[in-house]
PDB file of N, CA and C in Angstrom:
ATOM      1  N   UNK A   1      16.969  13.441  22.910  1.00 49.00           N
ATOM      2  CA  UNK A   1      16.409  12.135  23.167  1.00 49.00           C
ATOM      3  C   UNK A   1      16.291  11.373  21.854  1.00 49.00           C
ATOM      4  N   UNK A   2      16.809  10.296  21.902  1.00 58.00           N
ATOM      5  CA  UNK A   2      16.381   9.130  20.814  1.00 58.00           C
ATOM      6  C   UNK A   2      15.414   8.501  20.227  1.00 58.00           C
ATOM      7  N   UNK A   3      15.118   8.817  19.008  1.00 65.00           N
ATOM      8  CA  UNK A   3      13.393   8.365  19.056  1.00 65.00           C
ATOM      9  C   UNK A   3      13.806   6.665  18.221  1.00 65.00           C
ATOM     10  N   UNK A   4      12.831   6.081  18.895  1.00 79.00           N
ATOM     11  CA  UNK A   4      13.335   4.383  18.791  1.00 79.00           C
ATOM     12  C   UNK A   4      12.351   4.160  17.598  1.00 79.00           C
ATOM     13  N   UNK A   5      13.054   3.362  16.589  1.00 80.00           N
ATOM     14  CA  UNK A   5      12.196   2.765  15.730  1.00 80.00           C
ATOM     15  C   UNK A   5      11.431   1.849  15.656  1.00 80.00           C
ATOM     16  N   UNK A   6      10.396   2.004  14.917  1.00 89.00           N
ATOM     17  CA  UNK A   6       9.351   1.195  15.223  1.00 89.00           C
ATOM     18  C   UNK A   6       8.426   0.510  14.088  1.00 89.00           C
ATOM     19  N   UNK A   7       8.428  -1.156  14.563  1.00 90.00           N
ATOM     20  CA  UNK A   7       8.680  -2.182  14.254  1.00 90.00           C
ATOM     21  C   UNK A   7       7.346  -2.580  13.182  1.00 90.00           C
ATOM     22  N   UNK A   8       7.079  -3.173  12.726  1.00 91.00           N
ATOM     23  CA  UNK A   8       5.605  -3.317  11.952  1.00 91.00           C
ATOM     24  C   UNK A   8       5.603  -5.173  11.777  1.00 91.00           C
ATOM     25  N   UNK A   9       4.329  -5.787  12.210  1.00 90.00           N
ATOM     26  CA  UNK A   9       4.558  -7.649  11.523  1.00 90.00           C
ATOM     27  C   UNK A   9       4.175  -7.307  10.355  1.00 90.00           C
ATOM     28  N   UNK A  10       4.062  -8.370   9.485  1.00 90.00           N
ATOM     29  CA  UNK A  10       3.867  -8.749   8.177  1.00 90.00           C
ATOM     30  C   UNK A  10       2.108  -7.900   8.304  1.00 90.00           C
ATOM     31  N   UNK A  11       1.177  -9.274   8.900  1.00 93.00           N
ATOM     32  CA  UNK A  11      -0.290  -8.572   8.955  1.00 93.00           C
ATOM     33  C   UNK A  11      -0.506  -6.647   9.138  1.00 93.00           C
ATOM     34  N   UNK A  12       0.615  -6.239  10.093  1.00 94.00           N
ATOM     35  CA  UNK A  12       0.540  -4.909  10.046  1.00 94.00           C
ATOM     36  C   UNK A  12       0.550  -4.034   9.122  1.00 94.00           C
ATOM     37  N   UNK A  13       1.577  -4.679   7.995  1.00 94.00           N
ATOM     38  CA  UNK A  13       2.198  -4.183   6.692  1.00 94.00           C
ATOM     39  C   UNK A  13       1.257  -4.145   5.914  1.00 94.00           C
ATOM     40  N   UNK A  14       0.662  -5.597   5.812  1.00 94.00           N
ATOM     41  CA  UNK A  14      -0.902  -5.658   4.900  1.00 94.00           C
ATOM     42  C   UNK A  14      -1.840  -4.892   5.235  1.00 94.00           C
ATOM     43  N   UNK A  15      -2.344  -4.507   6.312  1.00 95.00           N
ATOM     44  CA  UNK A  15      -3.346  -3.469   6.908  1.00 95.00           C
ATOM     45  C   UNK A  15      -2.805  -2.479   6.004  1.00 95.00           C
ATOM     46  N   UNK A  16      -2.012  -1.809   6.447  1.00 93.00           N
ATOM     47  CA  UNK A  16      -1.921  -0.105   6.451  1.00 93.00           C
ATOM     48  C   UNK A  16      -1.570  -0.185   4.609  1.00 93.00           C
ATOM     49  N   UNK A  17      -1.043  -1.219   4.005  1.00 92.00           N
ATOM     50  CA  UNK A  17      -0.915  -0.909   2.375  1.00 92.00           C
ATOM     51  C   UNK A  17      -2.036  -1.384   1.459  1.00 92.00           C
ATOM     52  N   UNK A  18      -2.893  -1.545   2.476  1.00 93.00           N
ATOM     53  CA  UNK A  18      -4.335  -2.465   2.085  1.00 93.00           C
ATOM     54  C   UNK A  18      -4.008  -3.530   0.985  1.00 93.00           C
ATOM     55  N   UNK A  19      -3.123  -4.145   1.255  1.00 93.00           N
ATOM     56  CA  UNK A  19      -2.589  -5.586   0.308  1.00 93.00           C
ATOM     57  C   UNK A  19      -2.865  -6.868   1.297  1.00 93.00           C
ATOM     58  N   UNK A  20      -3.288  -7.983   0.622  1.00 94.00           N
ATOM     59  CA  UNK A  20      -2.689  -9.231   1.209  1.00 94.00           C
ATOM     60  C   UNK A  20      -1.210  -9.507   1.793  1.00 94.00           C
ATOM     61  N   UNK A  21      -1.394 -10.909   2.876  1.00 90.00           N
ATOM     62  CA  UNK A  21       0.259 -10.608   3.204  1.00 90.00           C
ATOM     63  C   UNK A  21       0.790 -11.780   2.065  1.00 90.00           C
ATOM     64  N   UNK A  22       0.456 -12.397   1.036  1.00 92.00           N
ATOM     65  CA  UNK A  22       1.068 -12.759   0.206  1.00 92.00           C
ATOM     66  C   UNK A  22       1.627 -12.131  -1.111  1.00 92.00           C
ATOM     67  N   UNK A  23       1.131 -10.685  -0.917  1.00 93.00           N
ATOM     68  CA  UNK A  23       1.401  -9.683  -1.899  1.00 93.00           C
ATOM     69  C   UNK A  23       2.738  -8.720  -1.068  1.00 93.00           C
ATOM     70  N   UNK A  24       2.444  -8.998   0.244  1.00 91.00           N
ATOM     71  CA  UNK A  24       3.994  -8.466   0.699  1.00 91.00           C
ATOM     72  C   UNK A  24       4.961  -9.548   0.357  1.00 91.00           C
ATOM     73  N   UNK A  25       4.653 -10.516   0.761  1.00 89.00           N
ATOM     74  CA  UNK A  25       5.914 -11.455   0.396  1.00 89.00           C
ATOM     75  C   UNK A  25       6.330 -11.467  -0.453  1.00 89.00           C
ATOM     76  N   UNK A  26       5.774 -10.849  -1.536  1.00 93.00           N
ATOM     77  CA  UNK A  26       5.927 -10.592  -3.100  1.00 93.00           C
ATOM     78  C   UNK A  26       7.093  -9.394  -3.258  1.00 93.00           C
ATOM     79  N   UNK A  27       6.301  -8.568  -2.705  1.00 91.00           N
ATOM     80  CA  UNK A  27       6.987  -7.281  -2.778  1.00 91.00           C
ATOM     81  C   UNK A  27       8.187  -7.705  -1.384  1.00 91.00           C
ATOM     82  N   UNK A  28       8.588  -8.252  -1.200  1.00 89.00           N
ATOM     83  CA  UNK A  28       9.971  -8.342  -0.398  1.00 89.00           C
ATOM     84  C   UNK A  28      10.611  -9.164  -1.157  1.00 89.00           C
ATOM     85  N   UNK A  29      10.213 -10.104  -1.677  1.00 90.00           N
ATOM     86  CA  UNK A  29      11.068 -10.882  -2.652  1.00 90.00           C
ATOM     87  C   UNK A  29      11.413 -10.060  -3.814  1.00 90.00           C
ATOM     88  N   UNK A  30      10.639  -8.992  -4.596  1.00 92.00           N
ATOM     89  CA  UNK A  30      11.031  -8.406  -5.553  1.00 92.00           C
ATOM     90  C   UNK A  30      12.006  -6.941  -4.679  1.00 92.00           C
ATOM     91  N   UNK A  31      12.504  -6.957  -3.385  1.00 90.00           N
ATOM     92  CA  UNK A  31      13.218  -5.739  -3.185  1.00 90.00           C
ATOM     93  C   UNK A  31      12.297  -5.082  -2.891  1.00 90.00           C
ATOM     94  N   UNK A  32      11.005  -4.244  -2.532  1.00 88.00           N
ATOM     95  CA  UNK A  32      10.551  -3.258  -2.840  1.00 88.00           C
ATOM     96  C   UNK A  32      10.736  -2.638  -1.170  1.00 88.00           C
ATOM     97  N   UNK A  33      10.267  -3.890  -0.418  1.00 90.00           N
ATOM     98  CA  UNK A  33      10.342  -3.855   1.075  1.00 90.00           C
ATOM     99  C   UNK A  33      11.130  -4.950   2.075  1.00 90.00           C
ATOM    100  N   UNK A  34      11.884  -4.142   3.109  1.00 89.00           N
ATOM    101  CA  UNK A  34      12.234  -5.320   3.264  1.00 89.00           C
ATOM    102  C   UNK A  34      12.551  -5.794   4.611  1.00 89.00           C
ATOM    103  N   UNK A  35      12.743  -6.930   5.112  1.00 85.00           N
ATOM    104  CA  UNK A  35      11.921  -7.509   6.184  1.00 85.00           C
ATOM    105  C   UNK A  35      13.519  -7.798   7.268  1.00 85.00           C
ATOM    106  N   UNK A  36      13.107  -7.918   8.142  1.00 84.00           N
ATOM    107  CA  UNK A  36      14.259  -8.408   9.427  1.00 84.00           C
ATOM    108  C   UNK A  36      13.140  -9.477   9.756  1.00 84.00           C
ATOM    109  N   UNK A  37      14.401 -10.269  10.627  1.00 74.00           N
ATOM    110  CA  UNK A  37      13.524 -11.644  11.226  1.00 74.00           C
ATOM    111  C   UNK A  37      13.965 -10.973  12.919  1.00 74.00           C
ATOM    112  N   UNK A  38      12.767 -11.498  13.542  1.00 75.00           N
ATOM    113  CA  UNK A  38      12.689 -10.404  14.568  1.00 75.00           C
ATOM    114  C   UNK A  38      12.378 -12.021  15.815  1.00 75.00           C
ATOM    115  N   UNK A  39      11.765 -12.148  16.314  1.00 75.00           N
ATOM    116  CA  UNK A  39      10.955 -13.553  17.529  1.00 75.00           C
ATOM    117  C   UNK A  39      10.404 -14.600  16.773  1.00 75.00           C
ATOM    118  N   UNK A  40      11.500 -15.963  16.261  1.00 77.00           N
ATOM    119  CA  UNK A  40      11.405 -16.891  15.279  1.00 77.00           C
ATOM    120  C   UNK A  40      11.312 -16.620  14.048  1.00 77.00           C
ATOM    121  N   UNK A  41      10.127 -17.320  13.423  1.00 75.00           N
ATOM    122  CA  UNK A  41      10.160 -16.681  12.346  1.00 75.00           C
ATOM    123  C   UNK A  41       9.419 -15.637  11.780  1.00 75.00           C
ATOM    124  N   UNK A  42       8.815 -14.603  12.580  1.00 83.00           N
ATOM    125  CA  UNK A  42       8.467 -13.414  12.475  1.00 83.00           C
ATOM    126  C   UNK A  42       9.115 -12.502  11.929  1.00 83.00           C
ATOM    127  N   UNK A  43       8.741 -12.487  10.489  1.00 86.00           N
ATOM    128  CA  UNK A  43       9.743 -10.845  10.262  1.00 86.00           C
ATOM    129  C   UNK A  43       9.077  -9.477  10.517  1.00 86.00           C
ATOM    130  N   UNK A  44       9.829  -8.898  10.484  1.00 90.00           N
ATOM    131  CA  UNK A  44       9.485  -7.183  11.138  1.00 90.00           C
ATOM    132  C   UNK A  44       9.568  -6.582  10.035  1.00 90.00           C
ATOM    133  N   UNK A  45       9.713  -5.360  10.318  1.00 91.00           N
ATOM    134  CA  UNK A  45       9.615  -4.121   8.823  1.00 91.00           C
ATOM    135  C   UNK A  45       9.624  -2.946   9.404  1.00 91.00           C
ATOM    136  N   UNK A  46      10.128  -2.350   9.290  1.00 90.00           N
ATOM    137  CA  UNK A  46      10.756  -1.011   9.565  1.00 90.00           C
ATOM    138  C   UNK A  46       9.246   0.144   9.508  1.00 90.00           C
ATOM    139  N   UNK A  47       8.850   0.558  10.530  1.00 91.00           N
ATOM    140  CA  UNK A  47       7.356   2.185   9.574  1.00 91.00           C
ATOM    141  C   UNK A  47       7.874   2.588   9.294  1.00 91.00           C
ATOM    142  N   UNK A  48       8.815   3.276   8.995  1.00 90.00           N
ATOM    143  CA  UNK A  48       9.448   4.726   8.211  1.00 90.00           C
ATOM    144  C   UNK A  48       9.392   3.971   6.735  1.00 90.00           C
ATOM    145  N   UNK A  49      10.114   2.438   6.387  1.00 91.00           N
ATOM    146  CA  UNK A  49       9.837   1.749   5.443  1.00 91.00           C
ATOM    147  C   UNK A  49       8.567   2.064   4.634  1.00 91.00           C
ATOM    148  N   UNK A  50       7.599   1.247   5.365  1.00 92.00           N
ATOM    149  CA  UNK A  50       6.511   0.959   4.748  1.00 92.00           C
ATOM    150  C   UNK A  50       5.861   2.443   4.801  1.00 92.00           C
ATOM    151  N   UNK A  51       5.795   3.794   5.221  1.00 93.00           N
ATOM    152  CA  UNK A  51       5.219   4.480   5.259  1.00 93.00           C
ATOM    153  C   UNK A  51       5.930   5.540   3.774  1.00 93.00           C
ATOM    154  N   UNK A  52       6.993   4.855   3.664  1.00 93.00           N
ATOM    155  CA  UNK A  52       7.947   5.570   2.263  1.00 93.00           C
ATOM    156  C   UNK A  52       7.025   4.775   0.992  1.00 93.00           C
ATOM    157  N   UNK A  53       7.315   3.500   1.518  1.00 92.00           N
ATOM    158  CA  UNK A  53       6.301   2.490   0.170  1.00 92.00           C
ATOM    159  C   UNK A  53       4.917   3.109   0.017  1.00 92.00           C
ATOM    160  N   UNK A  54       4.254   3.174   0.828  1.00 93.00           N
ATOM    161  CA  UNK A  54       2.744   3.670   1.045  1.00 93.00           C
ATOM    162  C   UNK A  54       2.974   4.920   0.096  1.00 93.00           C
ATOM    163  N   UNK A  55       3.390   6.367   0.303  1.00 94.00           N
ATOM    164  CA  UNK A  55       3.541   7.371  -0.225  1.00 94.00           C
ATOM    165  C   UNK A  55       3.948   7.463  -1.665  1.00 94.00           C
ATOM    166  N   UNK A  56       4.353   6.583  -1.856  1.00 92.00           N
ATOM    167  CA  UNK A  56       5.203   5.735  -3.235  1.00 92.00           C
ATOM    168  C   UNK A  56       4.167   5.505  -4.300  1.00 92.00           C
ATOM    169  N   UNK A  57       3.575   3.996  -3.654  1.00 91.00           N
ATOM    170  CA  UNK A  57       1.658   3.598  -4.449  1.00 91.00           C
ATOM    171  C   UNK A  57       0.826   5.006  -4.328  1.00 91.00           C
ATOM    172  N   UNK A  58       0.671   5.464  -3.656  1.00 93.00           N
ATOM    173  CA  UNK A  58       0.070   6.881  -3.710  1.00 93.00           C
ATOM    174  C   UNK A  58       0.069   7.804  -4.893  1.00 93.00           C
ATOM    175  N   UNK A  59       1.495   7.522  -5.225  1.00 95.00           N
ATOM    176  CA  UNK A  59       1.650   8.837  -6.178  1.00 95.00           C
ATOM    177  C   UNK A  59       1.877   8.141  -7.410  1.00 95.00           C
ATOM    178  N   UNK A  60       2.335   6.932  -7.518  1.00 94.00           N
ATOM    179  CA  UNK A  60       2.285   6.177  -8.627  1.00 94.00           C
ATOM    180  C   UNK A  60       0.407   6.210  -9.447  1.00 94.00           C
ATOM    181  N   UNK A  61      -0.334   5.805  -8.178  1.00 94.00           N
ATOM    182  CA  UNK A  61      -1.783   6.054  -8.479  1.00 94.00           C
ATOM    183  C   UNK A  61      -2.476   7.285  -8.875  1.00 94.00           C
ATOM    184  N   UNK A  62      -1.976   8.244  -8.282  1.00 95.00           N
ATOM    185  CA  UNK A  62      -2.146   9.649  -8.858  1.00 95.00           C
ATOM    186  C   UNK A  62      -1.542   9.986 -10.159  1.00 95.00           C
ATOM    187  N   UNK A  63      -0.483  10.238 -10.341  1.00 96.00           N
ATOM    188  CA  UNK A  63       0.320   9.867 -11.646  1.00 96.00           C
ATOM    189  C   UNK A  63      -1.036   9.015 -12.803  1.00 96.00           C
ATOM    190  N   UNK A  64      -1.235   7.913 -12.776  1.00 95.00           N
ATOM    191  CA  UNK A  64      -1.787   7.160 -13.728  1.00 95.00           C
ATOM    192  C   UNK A  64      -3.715   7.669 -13.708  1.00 95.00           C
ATOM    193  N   UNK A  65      -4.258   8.389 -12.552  1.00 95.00           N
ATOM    194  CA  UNK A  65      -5.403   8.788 -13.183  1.00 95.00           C
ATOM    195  C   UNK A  65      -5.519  10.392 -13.671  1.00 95.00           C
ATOM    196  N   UNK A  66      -4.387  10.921 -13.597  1.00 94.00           N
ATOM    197  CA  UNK A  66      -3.385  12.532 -14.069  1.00 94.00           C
ATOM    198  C   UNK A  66      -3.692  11.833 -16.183  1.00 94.00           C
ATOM    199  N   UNK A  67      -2.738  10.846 -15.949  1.00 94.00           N
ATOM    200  CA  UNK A  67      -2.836  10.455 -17.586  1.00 94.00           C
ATOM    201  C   UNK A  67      -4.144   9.875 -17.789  1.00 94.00           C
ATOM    202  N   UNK A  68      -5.020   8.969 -17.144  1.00 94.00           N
ATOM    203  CA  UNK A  68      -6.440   8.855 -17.570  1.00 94.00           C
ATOM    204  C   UNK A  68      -7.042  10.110 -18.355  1.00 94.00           C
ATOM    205  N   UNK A  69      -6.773  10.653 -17.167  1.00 93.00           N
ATOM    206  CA  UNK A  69      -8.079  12.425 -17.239  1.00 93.00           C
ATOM    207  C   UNK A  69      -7.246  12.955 -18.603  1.00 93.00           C
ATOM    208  N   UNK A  70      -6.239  12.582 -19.043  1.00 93.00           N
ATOM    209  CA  UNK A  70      -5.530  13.354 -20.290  1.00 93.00           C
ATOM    210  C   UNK A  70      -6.118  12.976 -21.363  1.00 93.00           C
ATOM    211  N   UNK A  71      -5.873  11.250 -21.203  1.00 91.00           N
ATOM    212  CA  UNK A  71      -5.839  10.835 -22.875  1.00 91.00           C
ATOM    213  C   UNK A  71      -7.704  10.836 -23.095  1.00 91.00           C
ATOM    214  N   UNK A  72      -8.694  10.950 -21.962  1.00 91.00           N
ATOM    215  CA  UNK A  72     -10.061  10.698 -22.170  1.00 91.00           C
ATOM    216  C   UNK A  72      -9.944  12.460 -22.314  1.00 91.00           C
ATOM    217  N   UNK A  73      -9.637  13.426 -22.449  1.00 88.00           N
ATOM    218  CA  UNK A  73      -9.862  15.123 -23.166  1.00 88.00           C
ATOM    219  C   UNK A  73      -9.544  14.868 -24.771  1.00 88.00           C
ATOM    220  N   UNK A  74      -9.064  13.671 -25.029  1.00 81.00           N
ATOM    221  CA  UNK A  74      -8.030  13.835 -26.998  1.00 81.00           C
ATOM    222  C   UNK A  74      -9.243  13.486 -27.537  1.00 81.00           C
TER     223      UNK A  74
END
């Protein structure tokens, strides 16, 4: 069986990455995410997308308080 993909609006995108949706528009204009135009001018967004981005800021954020906790031991 086919598992159907599934769709996310802009406001959805902002929820779940806890960003504004003018900070997505940001991040689609810079490539990071990126959007289909779906019922006018509604664009869509892929979850598997945004749930790759999400996991992404995650570890980018982990990563940078990994080096906090370093350089505050010197």
């Amino acid at each position: 069986m086919k598992s159907e993909a599934k769709f996310l609006t802009r406001k959805e995108v902002a929820e779940r990455l806890r960003v504004s949706k003018s900070t997505v528009e940001r991040m689609e204009a810079a490539g990071d995410i990126i959007g289909i135009v779906g019922f006018g001018n509604k664009k869509l967004y892929l979850e598997a997308d945004v749930e790759k981005l999400l996991d992404n800021m995650c570890e980018q954020i982990h990563n940078r308080k990994k080096a906090v906790a370093r350089l505050n031991t010197i």
